[in-house]
Amino acid sequence: MLELVDIHTGYGRTEVVREVCLEVPSDGVVAVMGHNGAGKTTLLRAAVGLLNVTTGRVLLDGEDLTRMRPAARVARGLGYVPQGQQCFGQLTTMENLRVVADGRRRGRQLIAQALDLFPALTGLLDRRAGLLSGGQRQQLAIARALLTEPRMLILDEPTEGIQPTVVAEIEQTITGLTRRGGLGVLMVEQHIGFALRAACRYYVLESGRITATGEGGIGAERAAREAMAI
């Protein structure tokens, strides 16, 4: 379980996120939603250690990660896929995977498992990642994060700018992984339908504070939209 306890964070003297508390189970998806500028990405960056937490704690299965560097958090079981389908554009798809897998005890096996999850990448292994479509790059980014064998996967806008068919594939993969057990997912998502279908719980962030929360599922969309005033 990932626990964010009374998180305060921001940039320099500007506090962007304040008093945020949320929990992500070890076998479920939790979605954080809100308008642009609400502090969603800032919250995720604090969870993975890219921003310092001024007040509060980040706990993974009871272990306090708050003062650990990002690499140490990855070693403890946090995986992170930032916004923007990030990859090494000059490297091939396979080289992008090997950057993470090389040196890991089960590197080849992990790559094979990742390609099973995202079969569309199998025929693109020799293509430069910079030439992939946005959806293909996003699948590659998630596959790379899974090579670290995370217990908790943190996704920032995984469906941004992606065609609906690929959104459906990513949704199926995420929910399938959590159903197997041993993996929780915290994601920021603007696509409300996708977020609520995948999530067991959602939180609405507004001006850096949690203003609403509820159970996920298809029937939650109306309440979530009312909480976000859309």
mmCIF file of C-alpha atoms in Angstrom:
data_model
loop_
_atom_site.group_PDB
_atom_site.id
_atom_site.type_symbol
_atom_site.label_atom_id
_atom_site.label_comp_id
_atom_site.label_asym_id
_atom_site.label_seq_id
_atom_site.Cartn_x
_atom_site.Cartn_y
_atom_site.Cartn_z
ATOM 1 C CA MET A 1 0.000 0.000 0.000
ATOM 2 C CA LEU A 2 1.122 3.533 -0.814
ATOM 3 C CA GLU A 3 0.168 6.172 1.729
ATOM 4 C CA LEU A 4 0.549 9.910 1.253
ATOM 5 C CA VAL A 5 0.071 11.466 4.677
ATOM 6 C CA ASP A 6 -0.571 15.209 5.078
ATOM 7 C CA ILE A 7 1.593 16.077 2.073
ATOM 8 C CA HIS A 8 2.724 19.672 1.623
ATOM 9 C CA THR A 9 5.008 20.442 -1.309
ATOM 10 C CA GLY A 10 5.698 22.977 -4.032
ATOM 11 C CA TYR A 11 8.390 24.950 -5.790
ATOM 12 C CA GLY A 12 10.668 27.169 -3.773
ATOM 13 C CA ARG A 13 8.548 29.290 -1.452
ATOM 14 C CA THR A 14 5.371 28.563 -3.399
ATOM 15 C CA GLU A 15 3.312 25.809 -1.794
ATOM 16 C CA VAL A 16 1.279 24.051 -4.485
ATOM 17 C CA VAL A 17 -0.030 20.974 -2.646
ATOM 18 C CA ARG A 18 -1.218 21.075 0.950
ATOM 19 C CA GLU A 19 -2.786 18.691 3.468
ATOM 20 C CA VAL A 20 -3.160 15.856 0.950
ATOM 21 C CA CYS A 21 -3.876 12.402 2.371
ATOM 22 C CA LEU A 22 -4.626 9.393 0.188
ATOM 23 C CA GLU A 23 -4.092 5.642 0.100
ATOM 24 C CA VAL A 24 -3.493 3.287 -2.812
ATOM 25 C CA PRO A 25 -4.083 -0.437 -2.181
ATOM 26 C CA SER A 26 -1.504 -2.979 -3.271
ATOM 27 C CA ASP A 27 -3.891 -4.523 -5.819
ATOM 28 C CA GLY A 28 -6.025 -1.660 -7.111
ATOM 29 C CA VAL A 29 -6.081 1.582 -9.080
ATOM 30 C CA VAL A 30 -6.588 5.013 -7.523
ATOM 31 C CA ALA A 31 -7.213 8.016 -9.765
ATOM 32 C CA VAL A 32 -6.445 11.657 -8.976
ATOM 33 C CA MET A 33 -8.483 14.058 -11.081
ATOM 34 C CA GLY A 34 -8.787 17.810 -11.305
ATOM 35 C CA HIS A 35 -8.467 20.787 -13.599
ATOM 36 C CA ASN A 36 -5.163 21.975 -15.061
ATOM 37 C CA GLY A 37 -3.068 23.689 -12.412
ATOM 38 C CA ALA A 38 -4.707 21.835 -9.519
ATOM 39 C CA GLY A 39 -1.377 20.343 -8.396
ATOM 40 C CA LYS A 40 -1.798 16.790 -9.671
ATOM 41 C CA THR A 41 1.609 16.386 -11.319
ATOM 42 C CA THR A 42 3.257 18.182 -8.396
ATOM 43 C CA LEU A 43 1.745 15.602 -6.042
ATOM 44 C CA LEU A 44 3.099 12.693 -8.112
ATOM 45 C CA ARG A 45 6.557 14.263 -8.346
ATOM 46 C CA ALA A 46 6.618 14.533 -4.565
ATOM 47 C CA ALA A 47 5.569 10.891 -4.210
ATOM 48 C CA VAL A 48 8.486 9.696 -6.342
ATOM 49 C CA GLY A 49 11.032 12.060 -4.786
ATOM 50 C CA LEU A 50 11.493 14.564 -7.608
ATOM 51 C CA LEU A 51 10.190 17.276 -5.271
ATOM 52 C CA ASN A 52 10.904 17.595 -1.577
ATOM 53 C CA VAL A 53 8.033 17.151 0.856
ATOM 54 C CA THR A 54 8.062 20.080 3.269
ATOM 55 C CA THR A 55 5.531 18.437 5.599
ATOM 56 C CA GLY A 56 4.091 14.943 5.615
ATOM 57 C CA ARG A 57 5.195 11.397 4.816
ATOM 58 C CA VAL A 58 5.347 9.006 1.860
ATOM 59 C CA LEU A 59 4.953 5.384 2.985
ATOM 60 C CA LEU A 60 5.175 2.211 0.892
ATOM 61 C CA ASP A 61 3.982 -0.891 2.734
ATOM 62 C CA GLY A 62 4.737 0.922 5.975
ATOM 63 C CA GLU A 63 8.308 1.936 5.045
ATOM 64 C CA ASP A 64 8.972 5.669 5.167
ATOM 65 C CA LEU A 65 10.369 6.837 1.798
ATOM 66 C CA THR A 66 10.010 10.557 2.462
ATOM 67 C CA ARG A 67 13.724 11.404 2.593
ATOM 68 C CA MET A 68 14.886 8.834 0.034
ATOM 69 C CA ARG A 69 16.200 9.825 -3.382
ATOM 70 C CA PRO A 70 14.191 8.782 -6.466
ATOM 71 C CA ALA A 71 16.537 5.889 -7.321
ATOM 72 C CA ALA A 72 16.173 4.473 -3.813
ATOM 73 C CA ARG A 73 12.384 4.675 -4.106
ATOM 74 C CA VAL A 74 12.527 2.766 -7.390
ATOM 75 C CA ALA A 75 14.652 0.119 -5.687
ATOM 76 C CA ARG A 76 12.016 -0.126 -2.939
ATOM 77 C CA GLY A 77 9.257 -0.716 -5.493
ATOM 78 C CA LEU A 78 7.994 2.574 -6.938
ATOM 79 C CA GLY A 79 7.665 2.815 -10.717
ATOM 80 C CA TYR A 80 6.995 6.144 -12.425
ATOM 81 C CA VAL A 81 5.786 7.064 -15.910
ATOM 82 C CA PRO A 82 5.829 10.855 -16.312
ATOM 83 C CA GLN A 83 3.550 12.841 -18.570
ATOM 84 C CA GLY A 84 4.408 13.096 -22.249
ATOM 85 C CA GLN A 85 5.248 9.565 -23.476
ATOM 86 C CA GLN A 86 8.899 10.033 -22.586
ATOM 87 C CA CYS A 87 11.519 7.789 -24.147
ATOM 88 C CA PHE A 88 14.998 7.931 -25.677
ATOM 89 C CA GLY A 89 14.016 9.005 -29.168
ATOM 90 C CA GLN A 90 17.331 8.160 -30.859
ATOM 91 C CA LEU A 91 17.347 4.623 -29.473
ATOM 92 C CA THR A 92 15.289 1.757 -30.872
ATOM 93 C CA THR A 93 12.371 0.300 -29.005
ATOM 94 C CA MET A 94 14.481 -2.671 -27.904
ATOM 95 C CA GLU A 95 17.357 -0.427 -26.843
ATOM 96 C CA ASN A 96 14.928 1.588 -24.713
ATOM 97 C CA LEU A 97 13.909 -1.627 -22.968
ATOM 98 C CA ARG A 98 17.470 -2.828 -22.561
ATOM 99 C CA VAL A 99 18.535 0.423 -20.901
ATOM 100 C CA VAL A 100 16.370 -0.636 -17.960
ATOM 101 C CA ALA A 101 16.639 -4.423 -18.209
ATOM 102 C CA ASP A 102 20.410 -4.802 -18.637
ATOM 103 C CA GLY A 103 22.023 -5.726 -15.359
ATOM 104 C CA ARG A 104 18.809 -7.036 -13.872
ATOM 105 C CA ARG A 105 18.882 -10.695 -12.916
ATOM 106 C CA ARG A 106 15.840 -11.565 -15.044
ATOM 107 C CA GLY A 107 16.335 -8.924 -17.710
ATOM 108 C CA ARG A 108 15.454 -11.009 -20.774
ATOM 109 C CA GLN A 109 12.462 -12.565 -19.055
ATOM 110 C CA LEU A 110 11.199 -9.157 -17.971
ATOM 111 C CA ILE A 111 11.431 -7.828 -21.537
ATOM 112 C CA ALA A 112 9.515 -10.850 -22.818
ATOM 113 C CA GLN A 113 6.808 -10.284 -20.210
ATOM 114 C CA ALA A 114 6.555 -6.601 -21.107
ATOM 115 C CA LEU A 115 6.158 -7.439 -24.801
ATOM 116 C CA ASP A 116 3.428 -9.936 -23.918
ATOM 117 C CA LEU A 117 1.568 -7.078 -22.241
ATOM 118 C CA PHE A 118 2.107 -4.727 -25.189
ATOM 119 C CA PRO A 119 2.255 -6.970 -28.282
ATOM 120 C CA ALA A 120 2.057 -3.944 -30.610
ATOM 121 C CA LEU A 121 5.690 -3.224 -29.692
ATOM 122 C CA THR A 122 6.917 -6.623 -30.888
ATOM 123 C CA GLY A 123 7.020 -5.579 -34.533
ATOM 124 C CA LEU A 124 8.655 -2.246 -33.686
ATOM 125 C CA LEU A 125 11.736 -3.407 -31.797
ATOM 126 C CA ASP A 126 14.173 -2.125 -34.436
ATOM 127 C CA ARG A 127 12.393 1.192 -34.977
ATOM 128 C CA ARG A 128 13.679 4.347 -33.350
ATOM 129 C CA ALA A 129 11.422 5.334 -30.485
ATOM 130 C CA GLY A 130 11.216 8.885 -31.801
ATOM 131 C CA LEU A 131 9.430 7.555 -34.885
ATOM 132 C CA LEU A 132 6.734 5.717 -32.929
ATOM 133 C CA SER A 133 3.211 7.087 -32.596
ATOM 134 C CA GLY A 134 2.176 8.718 -29.332
ATOM 135 C CA GLY A 135 0.275 5.611 -28.265
ATOM 136 C CA GLN A 136 3.202 3.344 -29.071
ATOM 137 C CA ARG A 137 5.589 5.575 -27.110
ATOM 138 C CA GLN A 138 3.239 5.510 -24.140
ATOM 139 C CA GLN A 139 3.087 1.731 -24.221
ATOM 140 C CA LEU A 140 6.886 1.693 -24.367
ATOM 141 C CA ALA A 141 7.119 4.077 -21.413
ATOM 142 C CA ILE A 142 4.830 1.885 -19.289
ATOM 143 C CA ALA A 143 6.672 -1.273 -20.391
ATOM 144 C CA ARG A 144 9.988 0.267 -19.310
ATOM 145 C CA ALA A 145 8.583 1.157 -15.891
ATOM 146 C CA LEU A 146 7.331 -2.405 -15.429
ATOM 147 C CA LEU A 147 10.846 -3.738 -16.059
ATOM 148 C CA THR A 148 11.806 -2.383 -12.624
ATOM 149 C CA GLU A 149 9.292 -4.856 -11.116
ATOM 150 C CA PRO A 150 7.405 -2.200 -9.142
ATOM 151 C CA ARG A 151 4.953 -2.871 -6.355
ATOM 152 C CA MET A 152 3.374 0.520 -6.989
ATOM 153 C CA LEU A 153 3.152 2.118 -10.444
ATOM 154 C CA ILE A 154 2.607 5.887 -10.699
ATOM 155 C CA LEU A 155 1.235 7.169 -14.008
ATOM 156 C CA ASP A 156 0.871 10.805 -15.027
ATOM 157 C CA GLU A 157 -1.771 11.298 -17.749
ATOM 158 C CA PRO A 158 -1.259 7.881 -19.411
ATOM 159 C CA THR A 159 -3.928 8.519 -22.082
ATOM 160 C CA GLU A 160 -3.028 12.096 -23.026
ATOM 161 C CA GLY A 161 -3.070 12.592 -26.793
ATOM 162 C CA ILE A 162 -3.681 8.915 -27.531
ATOM 163 C CA GLN A 163 -6.281 7.472 -29.907
ATOM 164 C CA PRO A 164 -9.225 5.638 -28.294
ATOM 165 C CA THR A 165 -8.210 2.149 -29.418
ATOM 166 C CA VAL A 166 -4.852 2.470 -27.671
ATOM 167 C CA VAL A 167 -6.526 3.966 -24.587
ATOM 168 C CA ALA A 168 -8.620 0.800 -24.373
ATOM 169 C CA GLU A 169 -5.491 -1.378 -24.632
ATOM 170 C CA ILE A 170 -3.718 0.567 -21.875
ATOM 171 C CA GLU A 171 -6.813 0.393 -19.656
ATOM 172 C CA GLN A 172 -7.042 -3.371 -20.149
ATOM 173 C CA THR A 173 -3.363 -3.816 -19.327
ATOM 174 C CA ILE A 174 -3.507 -1.691 -16.165
ATOM 175 C CA THR A 175 -6.615 -3.344 -14.769
ATOM 176 C CA GLY A 176 -5.302 -6.799 -15.694
ATOM 177 C CA LEU A 177 -2.048 -6.216 -13.841
ATOM 178 C CA THR A 178 -3.786 -5.070 -10.658
ATOM 179 C CA ARG A 179 -6.215 -7.999 -10.722
ATOM 180 C CA ARG A 180 -3.266 -10.388 -10.604
ATOM 181 C CA GLY A 181 -2.274 -8.870 -7.262
ATOM 182 C CA GLY A 182 1.022 -7.463 -6.112
ATOM 183 C CA LEU A 183 0.723 -4.185 -8.030
ATOM 184 C CA GLY A 184 -1.071 -0.986 -7.120
ATOM 185 C CA VAL A 185 -1.505 1.982 -9.470
ATOM 186 C CA LEU A 186 -1.781 5.679 -8.670
ATOM 187 C CA MET A 187 -2.612 7.718 -11.732
ATOM 188 C CA VAL A 188 -3.430 11.261 -12.658
ATOM 189 C CA GLU A 189 -5.955 11.232 -15.466
ATOM 190 C CA GLN A 190 -8.075 13.813 -17.298
ATOM 191 C CA HIS A 191 -10.071 11.168 -19.186
ATOM 192 C CA ILE A 192 -12.810 10.772 -16.569
ATOM 193 C CA GLY A 193 -14.477 7.740 -18.118
ATOM 194 C CA PHE A 194 -11.213 5.821 -18.306
ATOM 195 C CA ALA A 195 -10.164 6.890 -14.806
ATOM 196 C CA LEU A 196 -13.379 5.786 -13.146
ATOM 197 C CA ARG A 197 -13.669 2.508 -15.040
ATOM 198 C CA ALA A 198 -10.170 1.549 -13.939
ATOM 199 C CA ALA A 199 -10.178 2.966 -10.400
ATOM 200 C CA CYS A 200 -11.485 1.491 -7.191
ATOM 201 C CA ARG A 201 -11.329 4.988 -5.673
ATOM 202 C CA TYR A 202 -10.890 8.526 -6.940
ATOM 203 C CA TYR A 203 -9.791 11.815 -5.420
ATOM 204 C CA VAL A 204 -10.512 15.284 -6.787
ATOM 205 C CA LEU A 205 -7.726 17.824 -6.328
ATOM 206 C CA GLU A 206 -8.511 21.531 -6.448
ATOM 207 C CA SER A 207 -6.020 24.308 -5.724
ATOM 208 C CA GLY A 208 -3.686 21.760 -4.147
ATOM 209 C CA ARG A 209 -6.227 20.248 -1.738
ATOM 210 C CA ILE A 210 -8.423 17.162 -1.862
ATOM 211 C CA THR A 211 -11.989 18.453 -2.208
ATOM 212 C CA ALA A 212 -13.849 15.200 -2.929
ATOM 213 C CA THR A 213 -13.319 11.453 -2.921
ATOM 214 C CA GLY A 214 -15.421 8.420 -3.683
ATOM 215 C CA GLU A 215 -15.516 4.882 -4.969
ATOM 216 C CA GLY A 216 -14.698 4.311 -8.625
ATOM 217 C CA GLY A 217 -16.759 2.471 -11.201
ATOM 218 C CA ILE A 218 -18.994 3.460 -14.082
ATOM 219 C CA GLY A 219 -21.719 4.771 -11.762
ATOM 220 C CA ALA A 220 -19.327 7.258 -10.154
ATOM 221 C CA GLU A 221 -18.991 9.546 -13.160
ATOM 222 C CA ARG A 222 -21.877 11.866 -12.309
ATOM 223 C CA ALA A 223 -20.652 12.464 -8.747
ATOM 224 C CA ALA A 224 -17.086 12.997 -9.959
ATOM 225 C CA ARG A 225 -18.172 15.516 -12.588
ATOM 226 C CA GLU A 226 -20.268 17.396 -10.039
ATOM 227 C CA ALA A 227 -17.280 17.491 -7.669
ATOM 228 C CA MET A 228 -15.173 18.945 -10.469
ATOM 229 C CA ALA A 229 -18.004 21.275 -11.553
ATOM 230 C CA ILE A 230 -17.933 20.085 -15.161
#
